[in-house]
Amino acid sequence: MLKERKADFSSMVEPDRVRKEVYTDQQIFELEMERIHETVWIYCGHESQVPKAGDYATVQIGRQPMILVRGNNGKVNVLYNRCPHRGNMLCGDRKGNTGEFFRCSYHAWTFHHDGKLKNIPMKAAYEGTRYGKDNPDCNVKKAARVQNYRGFVFASLAEDGPTLKEFLGKSIVAFDDMCDRAPAGEVEVVPNCFRVIQHSNWKLFLENQLDALHPSVVHQSTGRAAHEVEKILARKAKGGAAPLSYHMLSAFATVTIDKWDDFQTINYPYGHCILTGYMGLRPQDPDTLAYDKVMIKAYGRKRFEKIVGVNIHHVLVYPGLSVQSPLQQLRAVRPLGVDRTLTEIWHFRLKGAPEAIYRRSLAYYNLVNSPATLINADDLENFWKCHQGLASDGGDWVSLGRHHGRDIEKDGTVSSGPRMGTSEAPMRNQMKAWAKYMQP
Amino acid sequence: MKDHYEVEQFLYKQSEFLDTKQWQKWIDLFTPDGVYWMPPDASYKTWEGQPAIFAEDQNLMTVRMLRVLHPDAWSQRPLWETNHLVSNVSIVKTNKNGDLEVKSRFHMMELRRDDVRHFAGSYFHKLKKTKKGYAIQLQRVDMTNAQAAYDYVLQVWV
């Protein structure tokens, strides 16, 4: 039955609801990997992760194990983590330095950083065969396309398709907003990756990112707890304020459920989406003022106002990247299976910004995004429960009908209506894009 | 020998408070400037200014405690228990005023719903000698699996 239905994915996605199999069916998952993750532009890493020649990091694109590696010529390459000889993975670690070249741990074939065959031990054994430097099949296969935008490296495993810039469209603001907030105009990765596994389909994570109805339901406990302590600290500070990190947590309670409608989601082609800002991260404390000064010096007042005036909480780059540009956080979503998903969580330093501004981003990274997170813990619990429920026979459809019919569409961009920030427009937009990707 | 005995008893007490969910009593073991720190990697030298799985003073500990106690801490609603074992205790430094630096090893088994997880690693304690016994200035927790992916997350202190 499912096989027949799969021939027509559009029948699985209606404007305001989705079939549950979209989240739970193994065959659909395999097709998603093929038609979405192994086709579109996927974030591989930041170039500052691999500063020196030979530095590498391994990364998963869909089901494909890949290597991000800096070449001797300074260029960052993305290769399949597979020796063309007998198929061994070339890198077994998550990161490292491979030296002047890759050397396979099985039969010592060696390869340049761009994947080209360098040498085969006792190569006379291959005389008169089809194997050798003249045969491109003896090189490590490269990702079909690799592009770097302001230090963020993406790869596509498909030869054809939109350019990275065309694909990102307006969601490119994720990287512009992050980099522009650095007085030097660029960011540098902090070399630590928190990795957390969730027991659910990858799409549940993406849908949750811009779900403005959930925070005050799901994160109430942490918001309340932080607000209690924040009040005590503010009293102790006698007119001063508690550290901003408490506000980052208490906002989940102080921004009450009805207030979430004041924000807006803006949805783009290919499934990308923006949630406008809510945290009020422009206080007038000495740290912020010192930062403003450095920024004005770097950019001039007019440009500075424009940069810090960008009002974004969160950008979702479909199908696997969630960027909180004002706090320099980035989460990459790597599907491991139909019901298992890995998130890799990074944060960045704004080059040229005072240390105190970095500490702000660090506080968020530790409190919200670490493996001891006070926030995502309850999301992960819901993702698991959601997947369990979806896998049941208790219903066939997932409803995405909140404020359906009231979205504002203009030139392919769909915004949630006025005072409808909790609209399920982002999920509808993601599923619309999904059906388009999936239809061959 | 007396110090050693007292330190062992102290370490057992702190893990007993955790396993019996006596959060406030556990927090009260720390000095007012005390810090609970779990680095993401053994190479880290300080909790300040760099990523940490936990880096909490008593105020942040209180946030964590109040959150866990809140009825809508969804992830903490299902059955959830821990069991710590602490061993290999050695005093690595004794100051003139009686303050100590202590190393030990732990193994924590955690039950969450029907699943068991294991965490193991080492503790490094900076203990201050007070009239009421030892107080924790620093509890550093290096988990053997700190760098591995977390299957779900940690919700209370290890």
XYZ file of C-alpha atoms in Angstrom:
598
model
C 0.000 0.000 0.000
C 2.780 2.307 1.009
C 4.680 1.554 -2.185
C 1.792 2.780 -4.311
C 1.368 5.867 -2.235
C 5.060 6.641 -2.425
C 4.800 7.009 -6.144
C 2.924 10.182 -5.349
C 4.416 12.012 -2.421
C 2.108 14.934 -2.914
C -0.742 12.749 -1.649
C 1.140 12.351 1.634
C 1.412 16.083 2.163
C -1.743 18.167 2.171
C -1.568 21.910 2.754
C -2.540 21.544 6.418
C -1.611 17.960 7.292
C 0.961 15.216 6.656
C 0.805 11.423 6.665
C 2.533 9.916 9.691
C 4.638 7.576 7.510
C 6.592 10.611 6.367
C 8.234 10.435 9.799
C 8.325 6.713 10.473
C 8.709 4.723 7.253
C 12.138 3.210 6.593
C 11.780 3.286 2.793
C 10.771 6.908 2.824
C 13.788 7.653 4.989
C 16.108 6.033 2.432
C 14.518 8.081 -0.332
C 14.847 11.245 1.723
C 18.544 10.606 2.108
C 18.889 10.105 -1.641
C 16.690 12.937 -2.842
C 17.235 15.528 -0.144
C 20.355 15.120 1.994
C 22.541 13.584 -0.687
C 21.398 16.121 -3.273
C 21.071 19.578 -1.757
C 23.753 21.751 -0.147
C 24.706 20.342 3.257
C 26.835 22.157 5.810
C 30.131 20.328 6.305
C 31.951 22.605 8.701
C 33.649 25.926 9.186
C 36.995 26.480 7.526
C 38.514 27.469 10.889
C 37.980 23.857 11.994
C 40.790 22.900 9.619
C 43.250 25.823 9.793
C 46.429 24.009 8.670
C 47.256 21.881 5.627
C 46.328 18.277 6.335
C 43.806 19.185 9.044
C 40.652 17.185 8.590
C 37.250 16.615 10.165
C 34.894 13.797 9.279
C 31.270 14.572 8.595
C 28.179 12.710 7.490
C 26.191 13.871 4.459
C 23.030 11.804 4.380
C 24.340 8.255 4.594
C 27.749 9.160 3.169
C 30.831 9.407 5.381
C 32.833 12.411 4.171
C 36.108 14.158 4.997
C 36.566 17.910 5.163
C 40.286 18.516 4.589
C 42.572 21.499 4.081
C 44.981 20.989 1.197
C 48.600 22.112 0.883
C 47.393 24.873 -1.420
C 45.060 26.163 1.318
C 41.933 24.943 -0.420
C 39.308 23.081 1.611
C 38.185 19.856 -0.071
C 35.305 17.525 0.699
C 36.013 13.865 -0.117
C 34.237 10.578 0.398
C 35.852 8.798 3.341
C 36.613 5.762 1.253
C 39.792 4.330 -0.224
C 39.216 3.499 -3.909
C 41.252 0.306 -3.530
C 39.188 -1.933 -1.267
C 36.771 0.548 0.233
C 38.378 1.149 3.605
C 37.572 4.426 5.316
C 40.622 6.668 5.146
C 39.970 8.516 8.413
C 38.754 6.671 11.477
C 38.848 9.672 13.815
C 36.445 12.573 14.014
C 39.284 15.031 13.445
C 43.041 15.237 13.161
C 45.883 16.036 10.832
C 46.716 13.595 8.082
C 50.113 15.102 7.309
C 51.324 15.638 3.752
C 48.917 13.055 2.370
C 46.337 10.407 3.276
C 47.681 6.923 3.790
C 45.157 4.119 3.897
C 45.540 1.984 7.029
C 44.800 -1.208 5.081
C 47.227 -1.442 2.104
C 49.024 1.909 2.302
C 47.727 3.500 -0.879
C 48.446 7.195 -0.523
C 46.428 10.181 -1.736
C 46.895 13.919 -1.995
C 44.561 16.178 -0.023
C 42.436 16.693 -3.121
C 41.895 12.931 -3.365
C 44.301 12.265 -6.271
C 46.255 9.023 -6.068
C 49.830 9.668 -4.930
C 51.317 6.212 -4.719
C 50.630 2.483 -4.455
C 53.126 0.238 -2.630
C 55.115 -2.002 -5.026
C 53.162 -0.564 -7.883
C 54.853 -2.785 -10.473
C 52.176 -5.283 -9.473
C 49.713 -3.135 -11.407
C 51.663 -2.960 -14.655
C 49.432 -3.783 -17.563
C 46.274 -3.416 -15.465
C 43.690 -0.645 -15.536
C 44.796 0.596 -12.098
C 47.096 3.566 -11.626
C 47.308 7.336 -11.727
C 45.755 7.543 -15.176
C 42.539 6.004 -13.941
C 40.296 8.537 -12.151
C 38.612 5.625 -10.361
C 41.834 5.281 -8.395
C 41.368 8.713 -6.836
C 39.340 9.281 -3.701
C 35.967 10.457 -4.926
C 35.208 14.109 -4.292
C 31.901 15.700 -3.379
C 30.353 16.835 -6.652
C 30.274 20.474 -5.586
C 31.839 22.404 -2.710
C 31.240 26.053 -1.920
C 32.325 28.272 0.918
C 30.277 31.238 2.088
C 32.091 33.498 4.554
C 33.964 30.526 5.977
C 30.999 28.142 6.143
C 31.706 25.180 3.884
C 28.865 23.364 2.134
C 28.904 20.392 -0.208
C 26.389 18.954 -2.599
C 26.717 15.373 -3.777
C 24.755 16.163 -6.936
C 26.465 17.513 -10.064
C 23.507 19.690 -10.960
C 21.273 21.986 -9.015
C 21.126 25.543 -7.773
C 24.321 27.258 -6.618
C 24.803 27.564 -2.877
C 23.697 31.201 -2.969
C 20.616 30.392 -5.025
C 19.791 27.554 -2.652
C 20.222 29.610 0.512
C 18.277 32.550 -0.871
C 17.343 34.892 1.936
C 18.337 32.401 4.613
C 21.894 33.479 3.801
C 21.255 36.134 6.439
C 22.168 33.440 9.001
C 25.819 33.740 8.002
C 25.797 37.433 7.154
C 24.217 38.322 10.477
C 26.725 36.210 12.366
C 29.806 37.487 10.522
C 28.691 41.121 10.310
C 28.386 41.226 14.099
C 32.155 40.665 14.253
C 34.163 43.886 14.032
C 36.558 41.981 11.729
C 33.667 40.727 9.596
C 34.332 37.064 10.228
C 33.900 34.391 12.859
C 36.089 31.626 14.171
C 34.864 28.295 15.426
C 35.439 27.378 19.069
C 36.960 23.922 18.712
C 34.428 21.957 20.687
C 31.446 20.111 19.341
C 28.662 18.974 21.654
C 26.962 15.938 20.162
C 23.552 14.792 21.282
C 21.434 11.965 19.930
C 17.657 12.211 19.786
C 15.404 9.239 19.345
C 13.175 10.546 16.631
C 12.987 11.395 12.989
C 15.188 14.309 11.887
C 12.246 16.407 10.723
C 10.854 16.701 14.251
C 13.929 18.698 15.225
C 13.525 21.073 12.277
C 9.846 21.611 12.925
C 10.487 22.343 16.573
C 13.057 25.032 15.812
C 10.493 27.579 14.651
C 7.567 26.311 16.627
C 6.746 29.418 18.645
C 3.912 27.756 20.534
C 6.093 25.191 22.281
C 8.614 27.207 24.356
C 6.312 28.339 27.102
C 4.769 24.876 27.353
C 7.920 22.806 27.125
C 10.470 25.073 28.804
C 8.277 26.501 31.552
C 10.099 24.612 34.312
C 13.510 26.014 33.401
C 12.150 29.481 32.654
C 10.441 29.683 36.052
C 13.449 28.309 37.928
C 15.807 30.782 36.236
C 13.406 33.648 36.852
C 13.265 32.850 40.586
C 17.046 32.973 40.901
C 17.279 35.985 38.582
C 14.985 37.958 40.901
C 17.079 37.057 43.949
C 20.296 38.066 42.188
C 18.794 41.347 40.965
C 17.772 42.164 44.562
C 21.272 41.379 45.778
C 22.758 43.547 43.045
C 20.795 46.508 44.489
C 19.473 48.134 41.366
C 21.872 46.209 39.148
C 20.805 43.282 37.023
C 21.401 39.563 37.196
C 23.806 38.228 34.568
C 22.304 38.082 31.075
C 22.571 34.286 31.072
C 19.673 34.095 33.537
C 17.593 36.212 31.204
C 18.349 33.813 28.335
C 16.664 31.096 30.391
C 13.951 33.073 32.165
C 12.670 34.432 28.835
C 11.107 31.009 28.329
C 8.738 31.813 31.195
C 8.520 35.607 31.147
C 7.587 35.600 27.470
C 4.166 34.111 28.129
C 2.379 31.902 25.651
C 0.236 34.707 24.175
C 3.259 36.944 23.590
C 4.765 34.463 21.161
C 2.171 35.581 18.641
C 3.955 38.958 18.491
C 6.896 37.428 16.661
C 6.909 36.391 13.100
C 8.103 33.511 11.013
C 9.208 34.158 7.460
C 9.335 31.117 5.228
C 11.339 30.709 2.051
C 11.616 28.329 -0.883
C 13.580 25.089 -0.322
C 12.119 24.908 3.229
C 14.246 27.589 4.923
C 12.733 29.806 7.603
C 13.433 32.678 10.000
C 11.985 33.381 13.436
C 12.285 37.040 14.386
C 14.051 38.002 17.622
C 12.532 38.090 21.073
C 15.232 38.016 23.679
C 16.121 41.695 23.623
C 19.836 41.088 23.475
C 20.703 44.755 23.246
C 20.890 45.850 26.868
C 22.746 49.035 27.766
C 25.288 47.422 30.069
C 28.999 48.339 29.946
C 29.908 45.188 27.968
C 27.433 45.960 25.225
C 28.455 49.616 25.100
C 32.141 48.671 24.797
C 31.259 46.318 21.966
C 29.179 48.991 20.239
C 32.182 51.287 20.325
C 34.451 48.754 18.624
C 31.753 48.057 16.043
C 31.193 51.719 15.239
C 34.926 52.141 14.767
C 35.006 49.177 12.382
C 31.881 49.954 10.357
C 30.822 53.568 10.964
C 27.616 54.389 12.805
C 25.201 53.965 9.930
C 26.356 50.502 8.963
C 26.642 49.538 12.645
C 23.015 50.436 13.319
C 21.996 48.378 10.353
C 23.990 45.358 11.504
C 22.792 45.291 15.091
C 19.280 46.149 13.949
C 18.895 42.780 12.223
C 16.171 41.193 14.288
C 16.567 37.436 14.122
C 16.300 34.811 16.774
C 16.869 31.854 14.610
C 17.408 30.762 11.016
C 16.610 27.306 9.799
C 18.453 26.204 6.695
C 16.646 23.148 5.417
C 17.270 20.220 5.704
C 19.738 20.236 8.533
C 21.064 23.463 9.897
C 19.801 25.654 12.664
C 21.651 28.931 13.221
C 21.200 31.421 16.040
C 23.226 34.201 14.522
C 22.936 36.840 17.293
C 24.372 34.322 19.770
C 26.716 32.649 17.267
C 25.301 29.158 17.792
C 25.012 26.545 15.074
C 23.393 23.139 15.179
C 23.855 20.657 12.360
C 21.327 17.847 12.149
C 22.634 14.493 10.911
C 20.003 11.788 10.393
C 21.316 8.412 11.591
C 18.190 6.427 10.892
C 14.460 6.905 10.542
C 14.143 7.228 14.348
C 17.641 8.381 15.343
C 19.203 11.765 14.747
C 22.480 13.330 15.789
C 22.857 17.036 16.417
C 26.319 18.562 16.315
C 26.420 21.829 18.199
C 29.052 24.511 17.677
C 29.551 28.117 18.631
C 31.743 30.852 17.238
C 33.817 33.815 18.305
C 33.189 37.170 16.694
C 36.649 38.169 15.490
C 37.670 41.499 16.960
C 34.876 41.640 19.571
C 35.614 42.105 23.299
C 35.908 38.948 25.397
C 32.726 39.771 27.334
C 30.671 39.380 24.157
C 32.149 35.954 23.599
C 31.252 35.025 27.195
C 27.627 35.775 26.354
C 27.614 33.341 23.494
C 29.495 30.832 25.647
C 26.905 31.093 28.440
C 24.166 30.266 25.959
C 26.206 27.421 24.512
C 26.768 25.888 27.947
C 23.303 26.412 29.388
C 21.116 25.721 26.376
C 23.216 23.565 24.080
C 25.526 21.439 26.228
C 24.847 17.767 26.984
C 23.625 18.997 30.388
C 21.220 21.469 28.764
C 18.437 22.891 30.861
C 16.382 23.545 27.738
C 16.806 20.933 25.040
C 16.330 18.097 27.529
C 12.584 18.602 27.435
C 12.576 18.960 23.646
C 14.385 15.647 23.348
C 11.814 14.049 25.626
C 9.026 15.370 23.407
C 10.761 14.257 20.209
C 10.926 10.713 21.538
C 7.309 10.771 22.667
C 6.265 12.274 19.363
C 8.019 9.595 17.363
C 6.509 6.842 19.518
C 3.032 8.245 18.979
C 3.536 8.694 15.250
C 4.680 5.094 14.899
C 1.401 3.911 16.428
C -1.878 3.128 14.711
C -3.676 5.784 16.725
C -4.038 8.060 13.728
C -2.815 8.538 10.176
C -2.235 12.274 9.967
C -0.170 14.959 11.665
C -2.039 18.246 11.839
C -0.289 21.437 10.735
C -3.397 23.596 10.664
C -2.666 26.375 13.134
C -3.541 29.663 11.360
C -3.804 27.795 8.089
C -5.194 30.022 5.364
C -3.958 33.194 7.036
C -0.345 33.091 5.849
C 0.768 36.014 3.733
C 2.404 34.926 0.512
C 4.447 37.266 -1.659
C 7.003 36.371 -4.354
C 7.437 32.848 -2.991
C 7.969 34.064 0.586
C 5.348 33.047 3.138
C 5.028 35.034 6.364
C 2.908 34.237 9.357
C 0.094 36.776 9.603
C 0.074 39.762 11.985
C 0.019 38.601 15.606
C 0.149 35.007 14.419
C 3.736 34.132 15.353
C 2.572 30.745 16.612
C 1.284 29.860 13.164
C 2.330 26.470 11.862
C 3.434 28.193 8.667
C 7.065 26.974 9.057
C 5.995 23.332 9.230
C 3.656 23.765 6.262
C 6.456 25.415 4.323
C 8.935 22.679 5.216
C 6.538 19.956 4.177
C 5.731 21.736 0.935
C 9.443 21.850 0.171
C 9.817 18.229 1.264
C 7.161 17.034 -1.187
C 8.888 18.953 -3.969
C 12.289 17.426 -3.176
C 10.798 13.959 -2.980
C 8.872 14.070 -6.239
C 11.321 12.877 -8.909
C 44.771 8.339 58.036
C 42.143 10.384 59.827
C 42.001 12.850 56.921
C 41.674 10.012 54.506
C 38.797 8.465 56.405
C 36.998 11.795 56.709
C 37.443 12.568 53.027
C 36.078 9.191 52.015
C 33.064 9.673 54.234
C 32.555 13.110 52.714
C 32.668 11.786 49.159
C 30.235 9.007 50.017
C 27.915 11.565 51.543
C 27.906 13.775 48.469
C 27.074 10.879 46.169
C 24.419 9.675 48.616
C 22.765 13.117 48.457
C 22.701 12.852 44.667
C 21.344 9.319 44.594
C 18.646 10.144 47.137
C 17.788 13.402 45.332
C 18.509 15.614 48.321
C 19.478 18.469 46.034
C 19.583 21.321 48.536
C 21.750 19.327 50.930
C 24.074 18.564 48.036
C 24.284 22.227 46.998
C 24.992 23.173 50.607
C 28.156 21.071 50.508
C 29.735 23.796 48.356
C 31.421 26.949 49.613
C 29.651 30.178 48.583
C 32.182 30.558 45.741
C 32.286 26.823 45.019
C 31.997 25.515 41.462
C 30.840 22.254 39.982
C 32.638 21.723 36.697
C 32.501 19.053 34.031
C 34.879 19.867 31.158
C 34.203 18.459 27.689
C 37.785 17.263 27.504
C 40.482 16.218 29.976
C 42.932 18.771 28.549
C 40.958 21.748 29.926
C 42.708 23.605 32.747
C 39.987 26.009 33.866
C 36.219 26.211 33.698
C 36.303 29.917 32.903
C 35.941 31.262 29.392
C 35.593 28.000 27.530
C 32.970 25.363 26.792
C 31.805 23.244 29.697
C 29.210 20.514 30.037
C 28.548 21.891 33.518
C 30.119 25.005 35.068
C 27.828 25.991 37.892
C 28.027 28.069 41.011
C 25.394 27.756 43.718
C 23.045 30.106 41.859
C 23.035 28.023 38.710
C 22.811 24.871 40.796
C 19.684 26.352 42.341
C 18.197 26.930 38.879
C 18.862 23.306 38.016
C 17.362 22.116 41.296
C 14.220 24.241 40.997
C 13.775 23.076 37.439
C 14.058 19.405 38.339
C 11.557 19.898 41.158
C 9.040 21.692 38.904
C 6.067 19.446 38.049
C 6.420 20.309 34.346
C 10.047 19.253 34.002
C 8.825 16.818 31.372
C 12.011 14.896 30.875
C 12.227 14.203 34.600
C 8.713 12.857 34.965
C 9.350 9.249 33.938
C 11.105 6.832 36.238
C 14.627 7.998 36.785
C 17.227 6.879 39.347
C 20.991 6.919 39.747
C 23.526 4.934 41.682
C 27.044 6.213 42.305
C 30.063 4.258 43.433
C 33.121 6.239 44.501
C 36.510 4.651 44.939
C 40.301 4.986 44.452
C 40.358 7.960 46.791
C 43.733 9.612 47.211
C 44.708 12.864 48.841
C 47.089 14.553 46.444
C 47.782 17.709 48.432
C 47.352 18.808 52.033
C 47.605 22.489 52.866
C 48.753 23.810 56.239
C 45.265 25.071 57.031
C 43.845 21.598 56.474
C 42.428 22.238 52.971
C 42.818 19.254 50.691
C 43.026 18.280 47.053
C 41.594 14.855 46.452
C 41.365 12.549 43.465
C 38.924 9.690 43.152
C 37.108 7.576 40.574
C 33.389 7.066 40.161
C 30.945 4.893 38.340
C 27.369 6.036 37.948
C 24.594 3.826 36.684
C 21.473 5.664 35.601
C 18.058 4.210 34.979
C 15.743 6.188 32.733
C 12.442 4.546 31.915
C 13.583 1.056 30.893
C 17.087 2.044 29.829
C 20.309 1.834 31.773
C 23.235 4.102 31.010
C 26.703 4.017 32.533
C 28.984 6.925 33.178
C 32.426 6.618 34.651
C 35.316 8.917 35.269
C 37.308 10.776 37.848
C 36.604 13.434 40.431
C 39.026 16.113 41.497
C 37.950 17.915 44.645
C 39.319 21.036 46.249
C 38.013 20.781 49.782
C 38.029 23.549 52.327
C 38.310 22.630 55.985
C 35.583 24.421 57.934
C 34.255 24.135 61.478
C 31.359 22.072 60.137
C 33.596 19.723 58.172
C 34.721 19.857 54.557
C 33.162 22.152 51.965
C 33.670 21.902 48.206
C 35.488 24.750 46.502
C 35.793 22.885 43.265
C 34.389 19.597 42.085
C 35.871 18.720 38.734
C 34.273 15.768 36.976
C 36.100 14.208 34.044
C 33.885 11.714 32.349
C 35.572 8.949 30.412
C 32.890 9.342 27.779
C 32.842 13.144 27.841
C 33.676 13.408 24.141
C 31.301 10.688 22.990
C 27.866 11.548 21.638
C 25.254 11.806 24.383
C 22.366 9.458 23.966
C 19.873 11.845 25.529
C 21.438 14.372 27.938
C 22.394 14.741 31.600
C 19.857 16.456 33.805
C 21.506 16.497 37.203
C 25.019 16.474 38.496
C 27.105 13.329 38.165
